[in-house]
């Protein structure tokens, strides 16, 4: 039972990090209908900036610069690349993001080489034990920070003018333009916000028990795809639920790997995709999605 | 002096020519009607003014001036900032957003500050009390007539100097269409110029001072609304009038059940 609770809590914590990534992914999709395959590279960029700066300027300032840096990279991708293709077919745009992803990831991995970079977080490998249940401090921090950011985001999405223009543009771009909403700005801000959220996620994907930032980090980031898709690509609620589902599934499947050995090794990594497939069979638009995925 | 001056406007969607050398004047403070059947180019004309042709891969030549300032070449948001606001065909409310958020969205392109927006909201609620009652309901759940009110209220939130209305009576029951017509008059009386695009010639000619008739992308007729309403051609083609008794009916019908445009019966 203790193991189960530990796995569940750990899964929720890492799931909230996936939710952060998936949220950015969904925001870009809502604002521009583009499936952003470059998302993992934004995350890598944010993590990289934090990793190279923390020795010189300290962890928190480095994290701040990393977050800002990833936001700038996201905005730059929108401004320099995506904007040129405006009006193109959405599948063309999705393929353009694959190109962007390869470009950014290649450059960053060239700089990192085979190193595993630490982001210099203050939690280390500390644990907290309450009532026989042990959790890594990093997981608790992940849950708290991701929870705060997600709440903040949802409040902004619901109550601020920025949120109103995002939602209006997502629902009907032409009518939004008739209201004087600048679609270019909406899309720019979506990319920047997605970058910033991804940079925070980069931190929690690379802290204990993970060794640090490396090329493989972008693979971990890819788990946000099944999260976003099973939630429904155009639903912020879906991104949250999807993230948690993926986190918990992965955590439980990894934890009980021994009992599941008949399914083969590495079921932990595979489980999120299996869940996604099952969900899509039952609900092709995802749990909370409204648009048919075919629209992509 | 003309508020909106459209000169020699030609618009095409790829190989499709939608407008040819159209010139229209919308004088300040008045209601100007643009009539025409399906595919005449009415919506295209409004898209050209609001600069949203790009959404349809349409391109145009000609000039459009608002108070002397060129609108052609501007972006949609700049046209809104200049005070020219469009209520699109088919209402296009943001169905998944609440009524209140729809109105908020309408104010996003306005230049005024918080106080102007609050005043605009009061005015919209006074014109359409139902929008205050349904403030927190999703717009998609409103009836067609209520959605038309919301679409108009949303446009008013931007503080328009010129309101472009694309077939506001489309798909509405006669009573509701008459209410909308009344509100258009009220909005105009408060000092907003109106360009009213309609297939429902009876309603439009009653409201407007001047009117234009578009036919397959060209201005076929134009002049004072009263004269057009009396002209044989308009009566035959757009008011569905065949004989004298029916003509009298049509002139009276505008207050009660209005007749739809009857190109087909012409
Ligand atoms: N997005 C588009 N792409 C291609 N052609 C278009 C497009 N929109 C309109 N057209 C064409 O342009 C012409 C004018 O259309 P428009 O929608 O302006 O007419 P309308 O007078 O508003 O008609 P309705 O009363 O049916 O709304 C038509 O021949 C139409 O087929
Ligand atoms: Mg039309």
Coordinates of C-alpha atoms and ligand atoms in Angstrom, one line a residue:
Chain A
X1 CA 0.0 0.0 0.0
X2 CA 2.8 2.4 0.9
X3 CA 4.5 1.6 -2.4
X4 CA 1.3 2.3 -4.2
X5 CA 0.8 5.7 -2.5
X6 CA 4.4 6.7 -3.1
X7 CA 4.1 5.7 -6.8
X8 CA 0.8 7.5 -7.1
X9 CA 2.1 10.7 -5.5
X10 CA 5.3 10.6 -7.5
X11 CA 3.2 10.0 -10.6
X12 CA 1.0 13.0 -9.9
X13 CA 4.1 15.2 -9.3
X14 CA 5.8 14.2 -12.6
X15 CA 2.4 14.3 -14.2
X16 CA 1.9 17.9 -13.2
X17 CA 5.2 18.6 -15.0
X18 CA 3.9 16.9 -18.1
X19 CA 0.8 19.0 -17.8
X20 CA 3.0 22.2 -17.9
X21 CA 4.5 21.1 -21.2
X22 CA 1.1 19.9 -22.6
X23 CA -0.5 23.1 -21.6
X24 CA 2.0 25.1 -23.7
X25 CA 1.5 22.7 -26.5
X26 CA -2.3 23.1 -26.3
X27 CA -2.0 26.9 -26.1
X28 CA -0.1 27.0 -29.4
X29 CA -2.6 24.7 -31.0
X30 CA -5.5 26.7 -29.8
X31 CA -4.1 30.0 -30.9
X32 CA -2.7 28.9 -34.3
X33 CA -4.0 25.4 -35.0
X34 CA -0.4 24.3 -35.4
X35 CA 0.8 21.1 -33.9
X36 CA 4.1 22.2 -32.5
X37 CA 6.6 19.4 -32.9
X38 CA 9.4 21.8 -31.8
X39 CA 8.1 21.9 -28.3
X40 CA 10.7 19.6 -26.8
X41 CA 13.4 21.8 -28.3
X42 CA 12.0 24.9 -26.5
X43 CA 12.2 22.9 -23.3
X44 CA 15.8 21.9 -24.0
X45 CA 16.7 25.5 -24.8
X46 CA 15.3 26.8 -21.5
X47 CA 17.1 24.0 -19.5
X48 CA 20.3 24.7 -21.3
X49 CA 20.3 28.4 -20.5
X50 CA 19.7 27.6 -16.8
X51 CA 22.4 25.0 -16.8
X52 CA 25.1 27.2 -18.2
X53 CA 24.3 30.2 -16.0
X54 CA 23.6 28.8 -12.6
X55 CA 27.2 28.6 -11.5
X56 CA 27.8 32.3 -12.2
X57 CA 24.6 34.0 -11.2
X58 CA 23.0 31.5 -8.8
X59 CA 20.1 29.1 -9.3
X60 CA 17.1 31.3 -9.1
X61 CA 18.4 34.1 -11.4
X62 CA 19.6 31.4 -13.8
X63 CA 16.1 29.8 -13.8
X64 CA 14.6 33.2 -14.4
X65 CA 16.9 33.8 -17.4
X66 CA 16.2 30.3 -18.6
X67 CA 12.4 30.9 -18.5
X68 CA 12.8 34.2 -20.2
X69 CA 15.2 32.7 -22.7
X70 CA 12.8 29.9 -23.7
X71 CA 10.0 32.5 -24.1
X72 CA 12.2 34.5 -26.4
X73 CA 13.2 31.4 -28.4
X74 CA 9.5 30.5 -28.7
X75 CA 8.6 34.0 -29.8
X76 CA 11.5 34.1 -32.2
X77 CA 10.4 30.8 -33.8
X78 CA 6.9 32.3 -34.3
X79 CA 8.2 35.7 -35.6
X80 CA 11.0 34.5 -37.8
X81 CA 9.6 31.2 -39.1
X82 CA 5.9 30.5 -38.5
X83 CA 4.8 34.0 -39.6
X84 CA 6.3 33.5 -43.0
X85 CA 4.1 30.5 -43.6
X86 CA 0.9 32.1 -42.4
X87 CA -2.0 31.1 -44.5
X88 CA -0.3 27.8 -45.4
X89 CA -2.0 24.5 -44.7
X90 CA -1.8 23.4 -41.0
X91 CA 0.0 20.2 -41.9
X92 CA 2.6 22.2 -43.7
X93 CA 3.1 24.3 -40.6
X94 CA 3.4 21.2 -38.5
X95 CA 6.2 19.9 -40.8
X96 CA 7.9 23.3 -40.5
X97 CA 8.0 22.9 -36.7
X98 CA 9.7 19.5 -37.2
X99 CA 12.4 21.3 -39.1
X100 CA 12.7 24.0 -36.4
X101 CA 12.9 21.2 -33.8
X102 CA 15.8 19.5 -35.6
X103 CA 17.6 22.8 -36.0
X104 CA 17.4 23.8 -32.4
X105 CA 18.0 20.4 -30.9
X106 CA 21.0 19.7 -33.1
X107 CA 22.6 23.0 -32.1
X108 CA 22.0 22.4 -28.4
X109 CA 23.2 18.8 -28.4
X110 CA 26.3 20.0 -30.3
X111 CA 27.0 22.4 -27.5
X112 CA 26.2 19.9 -24.7
X113 CA 28.1 17.0 -26.3
X114 CA 27.9 13.9 -24.1
X115 CA 27.8 15.9 -20.9
X116 CA 25.0 15.6 -18.4
X117 CA 24.4 19.1 -17.1
X118 CA 23.2 20.0 -13.6
X119 CA 20.7 22.8 -13.3
X120 CA 22.0 23.6 -9.8
X121 CA 18.7 23.1 -8.0
X122 CA 18.6 23.6 -4.2
X123 CA 16.8 20.3 -3.5
X124 CA 19.4 17.8 -4.4
X125 CA 18.5 14.2 -3.5
X126 CA 16.7 15.2 -0.2
X127 CA 13.6 13.3 0.7
X128 CA 10.6 14.0 3.0
X129 CA 9.1 11.2 5.0
X130 CA 5.6 11.6 6.4
X131 CA 3.7 8.6 8.0
X132 CA 6.0 6.1 6.4
X133 CA 5.6 7.6 2.9
X134 CA 8.8 8.9 1.4
X135 CA 8.9 11.4 -1.4
X136 CA 11.8 13.2 -3.1
X137 CA 11.9 16.9 -2.3
X138 CA 12.2 17.6 -6.0
X139 CA 8.9 15.9 -6.6
X140 CA 7.1 18.0 -4.0
X141 CA 8.7 21.1 -5.5
X142 CA 7.6 20.0 -8.9
X143 CA 4.0 19.5 -7.8
X144 CA 3.8 22.8 -5.9
X145 CA 5.4 24.9 -8.6
X146 CA 3.5 23.3 -11.5
X147 CA 0.3 23.6 -9.6
X148 CA 0.9 27.3 -9.0
X149 CA 1.8 28.0 -12.6
X150 CA -1.1 26.1 -13.9
X151 CA -3.5 27.9 -11.6
X152 CA -2.0 31.3 -12.6
X153 CA -2.3 30.4 -16.2
X154 CA -5.9 29.3 -16.0
X155 CA -6.9 32.4 -14.1
X156 CA -5.2 34.6 -16.7
X157 CA -6.8 32.6 -19.5
X158 CA -10.2 33.1 -18.0
X159 CA -10.1 36.6 -16.6
X160 CA -7.6 38.8 -18.4
X161 CA -7.9 40.6 -21.7
X162 CA -5.1 38.4 -22.9
X163 CA -7.2 35.3 -22.1
X164 CA -10.2 36.7 -23.8
X165 CA -8.3 37.5 -27.0
X166 CA -6.7 34.0 -26.9
X167 CA -10.0 32.3 -26.6
X168 CA -11.7 34.5 -29.2
X169 CA -8.9 34.0 -31.7
X170 CA -8.9 30.2 -31.1
X171 CA -12.6 30.0 -31.7
X172 CA -13.0 32.2 -34.7
X173 CA -9.9 34.0 -36.0
X174 CA -11.6 36.1 -38.7
X175 CA -14.3 37.4 -36.3
X176 CA -11.6 38.0 -33.7
X177 CA -9.8 40.1 -36.3
X178 CA -13.1 42.0 -36.8
X179 CA -13.0 42.9 -33.1
X180 CA -9.6 44.4 -33.6
X181 CA -7.7 41.5 -32.0
X182 CA -4.2 41.2 -33.5
X183 CA -3.8 37.6 -34.4
X184 CA -0.1 38.0 -34.8
X185 CA 0.3 39.1 -31.3
X186 CA -2.0 36.3 -30.0
X187 CA 0.2 33.7 -31.7
X188 CA 3.4 35.4 -30.6
X189 CA 2.3 35.4 -27.0
X190 CA 1.1 31.8 -27.2
X191 CA 4.6 30.7 -28.3
X192 CA 6.3 32.8 -25.6
X193 CA 4.1 31.4 -22.9
X194 CA 4.6 27.8 -24.1
X195 CA 8.4 28.4 -24.1
X196 CA 8.3 29.8 -20.6
X197 CA 6.2 26.9 -19.2
X198 CA 8.5 24.4 -21.0
X199 CA 11.6 25.9 -19.4
X200 CA 10.1 25.4 -15.9
X201 CA 9.3 21.8 -16.9
X202 CA 12.9 21.4 -18.1
X203 CA 14.0 22.0 -14.5
X204 CA 11.8 19.3 -13.0
X205 CA 12.5 16.8 -15.7
X206 CA 16.2 17.0 -15.0
X207 CA 16.4 17.1 -11.2
X208 CA 16.7 14.1 -8.9
X209 CA 16.2 11.2 -9.5
X210 CA 17.1 12.0 -13.1
X211 CA 20.8 12.6 -13.6
X212 CA 20.5 16.0 -15.3
X213 CA 20.1 17.8 -18.7
X214 CA 21.1 15.7 -21.7
X215 CA 19.9 15.0 -25.1
X216 CA 17.6 12.3 -23.8
X217 CA 15.7 15.0 -21.8
X218 CA 13.8 15.9 -25.0
X219 CA 12.6 12.3 -25.2
X220 CA 11.1 12.7 -21.7
X221 CA 9.5 15.9 -22.9
X222 CA 7.8 14.0 -25.7
X223 CA 5.6 12.3 -23.1
X224 CA 3.6 15.5 -23.1
X225 CA 2.4 14.6 -26.6
X226 CA 0.3 11.7 -25.5
X227 CA -0.8 13.8 -22.5
X228 CA -2.0 16.7 -24.8
X229 CA -3.6 14.3 -27.3
X230 CA -5.5 12.1 -24.9
X231 CA -6.8 15.2 -23.2
X232 CA -7.9 16.7 -26.5
X233 CA -5.5 18.9 -28.4
X234 CA -7.6 22.0 -28.0
X235 CA -8.5 21.8 -24.3
X236 CA -6.6 23.3 -21.4
X237 CA -8.4 21.1 -19.0
X238 CA -7.6 18.1 -21.2
X239 CA -3.9 19.0 -21.0
X240 CA -4.0 19.0 -17.2
X241 CA -5.9 15.7 -16.9
X242 CA -3.8 14.2 -19.7
X243 CA -0.6 15.2 -18.0
X244 CA -1.6 13.6 -14.7
X245 CA -2.9 10.5 -16.4
X246 CA 0.4 10.0 -18.2
X247 CA 2.4 10.7 -15.1
X248 CA 0.5 8.3 -12.9
X249 CA 0.4 5.6 -15.6
X250 CA 4.1 5.8 -16.2
X251 CA 4.9 5.8 -12.5
X252 CA 2.7 2.8 -11.6
X253 CA 3.8 0.9 -14.7
X254 CA 7.4 1.5 -13.9
X255 CA 6.9 0.7 -10.2
X256 CA 5.1 -2.5 -10.8
X257 CA 7.3 -3.5 -13.8
X258 CA 8.2 -6.7 -12.1
X259 CA 4.6 -7.8 -11.9
X260 CA 4.0 -6.8 -15.5
X261 CA 7.0 -8.5 -16.9
X262 CA 4.7 -10.6 -19.2
X263 CA 4.2 -7.3 -21.1
X264 CA 7.9 -7.0 -21.8
X265 CA 10.5 -4.6 -20.4
X266 CA 10.2 -0.8 -20.6
X267 CA 6.4 -0.9 -20.1
X268 CA 6.7 2.3 -18.0
X269 CA 7.8 4.2 -21.1
X270 CA 5.2 2.6 -23.2
X271 CA 2.2 2.8 -20.9
X272 CA 1.3 6.5 -21.6
X273 CA 1.1 5.7 -25.3
X274 CA -1.1 2.7 -24.7
X275 CA -3.4 4.8 -22.6
X276 CA -3.5 7.4 -25.3
X277 CA -4.4 4.8 -27.9
X278 CA -7.2 3.4 -25.8
X279 CA -8.6 6.8 -25.1
X280 CA -8.6 7.8 -28.7
X281 CA -10.4 4.6 -29.7
X282 CA -13.2 5.5 -27.4
X283 CA -13.1 9.3 -27.9
X284 CA -11.4 10.3 -31.1
X285 CA -11.3 13.9 -30.1
X286 CA -9.7 13.1 -26.8
X287 CA -11.2 13.4 -23.3
X288 CA -12.1 17.0 -23.5
X289 CA -11.4 17.9 -27.1
X290 CA -14.0 19.6 -29.2
X291 CA -12.5 19.5 -32.7
X292 CA -12.0 16.3 -34.6
X293 CA -8.3 15.5 -34.7
X294 CA -8.6 15.1 -38.4
X295 CA -8.7 18.9 -38.6
X296 CA -5.0 18.9 -37.8
Chain B
X1 CA -18.9 65.2 -46.7
X2 CA -18.9 61.5 -47.2
X3 CA -17.8 59.4 -44.2
X4 CA -16.9 56.3 -46.1
X5 CA -16.0 56.6 -49.8
X6 CA -15.4 53.5 -51.8
X7 CA -14.0 54.1 -55.3
X8 CA -13.6 51.7 -58.2
X9 CA -13.3 48.7 -56.0
X10 CA -12.7 45.4 -57.8
X11 CA -12.2 42.2 -55.9
X12 CA -11.4 38.7 -57.0
X13 CA -11.1 35.4 -55.2
X14 CA -8.5 33.8 -57.5
X15 CA -10.2 33.5 -60.9
X16 CA -13.6 34.5 -59.4
X17 CA -14.5 38.1 -59.9
X18 CA -16.7 39.2 -57.0
X19 CA -16.9 43.0 -57.5
X20 CA -16.2 45.2 -60.5
X21 CA -15.6 48.9 -60.3
X22 CA -17.9 49.4 -57.3
X23 CA -18.2 53.0 -55.9
X24 CA -20.3 53.5 -52.8
X25 CA -20.6 56.5 -50.5
X26 CA -21.8 56.2 -47.0
X27 CA -22.5 59.7 -45.7
X28 CA -21.9 60.6 -42.1
X29 CA -24.8 60.1 -39.7
X30 CA -27.1 58.3 -42.2
X31 CA -28.1 54.8 -42.9
X32 CA -27.0 53.5 -46.3
X33 CA -28.4 50.3 -47.6
X34 CA -26.7 47.9 -50.0
X35 CA -29.1 45.4 -51.6
X36 CA -28.5 42.4 -53.8
X37 CA -29.3 38.8 -54.1
X38 CA -27.2 35.8 -53.3
X39 CA -23.6 36.1 -54.6
X40 CA -24.1 39.8 -55.6
X41 CA -20.9 40.7 -53.6
X42 CA -22.4 42.3 -50.6
X43 CA -20.3 40.4 -48.0
X44 CA -17.2 40.9 -50.2
X45 CA -17.8 44.6 -50.1
X46 CA -17.8 44.6 -46.3
X47 CA -14.7 42.3 -46.2
X48 CA -12.9 44.8 -48.4
X49 CA -13.7 47.6 -46.0
X50 CA -12.8 45.6 -42.9
X51 CA -9.7 44.3 -44.6
X52 CA -10.5 40.6 -44.0
X53 CA -10.3 39.6 -47.7
X54 CA -7.0 37.9 -46.9
X55 CA -8.8 35.3 -44.8
X56 CA -10.5 34.2 -48.1
X57 CA -7.5 34.6 -50.4
X58 CA -9.2 37.5 -52.0
X59 CA -7.4 40.5 -53.5
X60 CA -8.7 43.9 -54.5
X61 CA -7.9 47.2 -56.3
X62 CA -9.5 50.6 -55.8
X63 CA -9.5 53.0 -52.8
X64 CA -11.5 53.1 -49.6
X65 CA -11.4 56.2 -47.5
X66 CA -12.9 56.9 -44.2
X67 CA -13.0 60.6 -43.4
X68 CA -10.4 61.1 -46.0
X69 CA -8.0 58.5 -44.5
X70 CA -7.1 55.5 -46.7
X71 CA -8.3 52.2 -45.2
X72 CA -7.0 50.0 -48.0
X73 CA -3.6 48.9 -46.9
X74 CA -4.4 48.9 -43.2
X75 CA -4.7 45.8 -41.1
X76 CA -8.1 44.7 -39.7
X77 CA -7.2 46.0 -36.2
X78 CA -6.3 49.4 -37.6
X79 CA -9.7 49.7 -39.3
X80 CA -11.4 48.8 -36.0
X81 CA -9.2 51.4 -34.3
X82 CA -10.4 54.0 -36.9
X83 CA -13.9 53.3 -35.7
X84 CA -15.3 51.1 -38.5
X85 CA -16.8 48.0 -37.0
X86 CA -18.4 45.1 -38.7
X87 CA -21.2 42.8 -37.6
X88 CA -20.5 39.7 -39.8
X89 CA -23.0 37.7 -41.7
X90 CA -24.4 34.8 -39.7
X91 CA -23.6 36.6 -36.4
X92 CA -20.4 34.7 -35.6
X93 CA -20.7 35.0 -31.9
X94 CA -18.0 33.2 -29.9
X95 CA -20.2 30.3 -29.1
X96 CA -18.0 28.7 -26.4
X97 CA -17.5 32.0 -24.5
X98 CA -20.0 33.6 -22.2
X99 CA -22.1 36.5 -23.3
X100 CA -20.1 38.8 -21.0
X101 CA -16.8 37.6 -22.5
X102 CA -18.1 38.1 -26.0
X103 CA -18.8 41.7 -25.1
X104 CA -15.4 42.0 -23.6
X105 CA -13.9 40.7 -26.8
X106 CA -15.7 43.4 -28.6
X107 CA -14.0 46.1 -26.6
X108 CA -10.5 44.8 -27.1
X109 CA -10.0 46.8 -30.3
X110 CA -11.4 50.0 -28.9
X111 CA -9.2 53.0 -28.1
X112 CA -11.0 54.2 -25.0
X113 CA -10.0 53.2 -21.5
X114 CA -11.9 51.4 -18.7
X115 CA -14.5 54.2 -18.3
X116 CA -15.4 54.3 -22.0
X117 CA -15.8 50.5 -22.0
X118 CA -18.0 50.6 -18.9
X119 CA -20.2 53.2 -20.6
X120 CA -20.4 51.2 -23.7
X121 CA -21.5 48.1 -21.7
X122 CA -24.2 50.1 -20.0
X123 CA -25.4 51.3 -23.4
X124 CA -25.4 47.8 -24.8
X125 CA -27.3 46.5 -21.8
X126 CA -29.8 49.3 -22.2
X127 CA -30.4 48.5 -25.8
X128 CA -30.5 44.7 -25.3
X129 CA -31.5 43.9 -21.7
X130 CA -31.5 40.2 -22.4
X131 CA -27.7 40.4 -22.7
X132 CA -27.4 41.5 -19.1
X133 CA -29.7 38.7 -18.0
X134 CA -27.8 36.1 -19.9
X135 CA -24.3 37.5 -19.1
X136 CA -22.9 34.3 -17.8
X137 CA -24.5 31.9 -20.2
X138 CA -22.5 30.5 -23.2
X139 CA -23.3 32.5 -26.3
X140 CA -23.9 29.3 -28.3
X141 CA -27.0 28.7 -26.2
X142 CA -28.7 31.9 -27.2
X143 CA -31.5 31.9 -29.8
X144 CA -30.8 33.3 -33.3
X145 CA -32.3 36.7 -32.4
X146 CA -30.4 36.9 -29.2
X147 CA -27.2 36.0 -31.0
X148 CA -27.9 38.8 -33.5
X149 CA -28.3 41.2 -30.5
X150 CA -25.1 39.9 -29.0
X151 CA -23.2 40.3 -32.3
X152 CA -24.5 43.9 -32.5
X153 CA -23.8 44.6 -28.9
X154 CA -20.3 43.2 -29.3
X155 CA -19.7 45.6 -32.2
X156 CA -21.0 48.5 -30.2
X157 CA -18.5 47.8 -27.4
X158 CA -15.8 49.1 -29.7
X159 CA -17.5 52.5 -29.9
X160 CA -18.1 52.5 -33.7
X161 CA -18.4 55.6 -35.7
X162 CA -19.5 53.6 -38.7
X163 CA -21.3 50.3 -38.2
X164 CA -21.3 47.7 -41.0
X165 CA -24.2 45.3 -40.7
X166 CA -24.2 42.2 -42.9
X167 CA -27.8 40.8 -43.2
X168 CA -28.8 41.3 -39.6
X169 CA -32.3 40.0 -40.3
X170 CA -31.1 36.8 -41.9
X171 CA -33.0 33.8 -40.6
X172 CA -35.0 35.8 -38.0
X173 CA -38.7 35.7 -37.5
X174 CA -40.5 38.8 -38.8
X175 CA -41.1 40.2 -35.3
X176 CA -37.5 39.8 -34.3
X177 CA -36.3 41.3 -37.7
X178 CA -38.5 44.3 -37.0
X179 CA -37.0 44.6 -33.5
X180 CA -33.5 44.5 -34.9
X181 CA -34.5 47.1 -37.5
X182 CA -35.8 49.4 -34.7
X183 CA -32.5 49.0 -32.8
X184 CA -30.5 49.9 -35.9
X185 CA -32.5 53.1 -36.1
X186 CA -31.9 53.8 -32.5
X187 CA -28.1 53.2 -32.9
X188 CA -28.1 55.5 -35.8
X189 CA -30.1 58.2 -33.9
X190 CA -27.3 58.1 -31.3
X191 CA -24.9 59.3 -34.0
X192 CA -23.4 56.2 -35.5
X193 CA -23.4 56.0 -39.3
X194 CA -24.6 52.7 -40.6
X195 CA -24.0 50.7 -43.8
X196 CA -26.7 48.1 -43.9
X197 CA -26.3 45.1 -46.2
X198 CA -29.6 43.2 -46.8
X199 CA -31.4 40.9 -49.0
X200 CA -34.6 41.9 -47.3
X201 CA -35.1 45.0 -49.4
X202 CA -38.4 46.0 -47.7
X203 CA -36.8 46.5 -44.3
X204 CA -33.6 48.0 -45.7
X205 CA -35.3 50.6 -47.9
X206 CA -37.5 51.7 -45.0
X207 CA -34.5 52.3 -42.8
X208 CA -32.1 53.8 -45.2
X209 CA -31.7 57.3 -46.7
X210 CA -29.7 56.1 -49.7
X211 CA -29.4 52.7 -51.2
X212 CA -27.3 50.8 -53.7
X213 CA -28.3 47.7 -55.5
X214 CA -25.5 45.3 -56.4
X215 CA -26.0 42.8 -59.2
X216 CA -23.4 40.2 -59.9
X217 CA -20.6 42.4 -58.6
X218 CA -21.6 45.7 -60.1
X219 CA -23.7 48.6 -58.8
X220 CA -26.9 48.3 -60.9
X221 CA -28.9 51.1 -59.2
X222 CA -28.4 53.7 -56.6
X223 CA -30.2 56.7 -55.2
X224 CA -32.5 57.9 -52.4
X225 CA -34.1 54.9 -50.7
X226 CA -37.6 56.3 -51.3
X227 CA -37.0 56.6 -55.0
X228 CA -35.6 53.1 -55.2
X229 CA -38.5 51.7 -53.3
X230 CA -40.9 53.3 -55.8
X231 CA -38.9 52.3 -58.9
X232 CA -40.4 49.6 -61.0
X233 CA -37.3 47.5 -61.3
X234 CA -36.6 47.4 -57.6
X235 CA -40.2 46.6 -56.9
X236 CA -40.3 43.8 -59.3
X237 CA -36.9 42.3 -58.5
X238 CA -36.3 43.0 -54.9
X239 CA -39.7 43.6 -53.3
X240 CA -41.4 40.8 -55.1
X241 CA -44.2 43.1 -56.3
X242 CA -46.1 42.0 -59.3
X243 CA -49.2 44.2 -59.3
X244 CA -50.5 47.3 -57.7
X245 CA -52.3 45.7 -54.7
X246 CA -49.2 43.7 -53.8
X247 CA -47.2 46.9 -54.2
X248 CA -49.3 48.6 -51.5
X249 CA -48.9 45.5 -49.4
X250 CA -45.2 45.5 -49.7
X251 CA -44.9 49.1 -48.6
X252 CA -47.1 48.3 -45.6
X253 CA -45.6 44.9 -44.9
X254 CA -42.4 46.4 -43.6
X255 CA -43.8 47.0 -40.2
X256 CA -45.4 43.6 -39.9
X257 CA -44.2 40.4 -41.5
X258 CA -41.7 41.4 -44.0
X259 CA -41.2 39.8 -47.4
X260 CA -37.9 38.2 -48.2
X261 CA -36.2 39.1 -51.4
X262 CA -37.7 37.2 -54.2
X263 CA -35.3 37.1 -57.0
X264 CA -36.5 33.7 -57.9
X265 CA -40.1 34.8 -58.5
X266 CA -39.0 37.7 -60.6
Ligands
LIG1 N1 -14.1 32.8 -49.8 C1 -14.5 32.8 -51.1 N2 -13.7 32.1 -52.1 C2 -14.1 32.2 -53.4 N3 -15.2 32.8 -53.8 C3 -15.9 33.5 -53.0 C4 -15.6 33.5 -51.6 N4 -16.5 34.3 -50.9 C5 -17.4 34.7 -51.9 N5 -17.0 34.2 -53.1 C6 -17.7 34.5 -54.4 O1 -17.8 35.9 -54.6 C7 -19.1 36.3 -55.0 C8 -19.7 37.2 -54.1 O2 -20.0 36.6 -52.8 P1 -20.5 37.3 -51.5 O3 -20.4 36.4 -50.4 O4 -19.8 38.6 -51.4 O5 -22.0 37.6 -51.9 P2 -23.2 38.1 -51.0 O6 -23.8 39.2 -51.8 O7 -22.8 38.4 -49.7 O8 -24.2 36.8 -51.0 P3 -25.2 36.3 -49.9 O9 -26.4 37.2 -49.9 O10 -25.5 34.9 -50.3 O11 -24.4 36.4 -48.6 C9 -19.8 35.0 -55.2 O12 -19.7 34.6 -56.6 C10 -19.1 34.0 -54.4 O13 -19.2 32.7 -54.9
LIG2 MG1 -23.2 37.7 -47.9

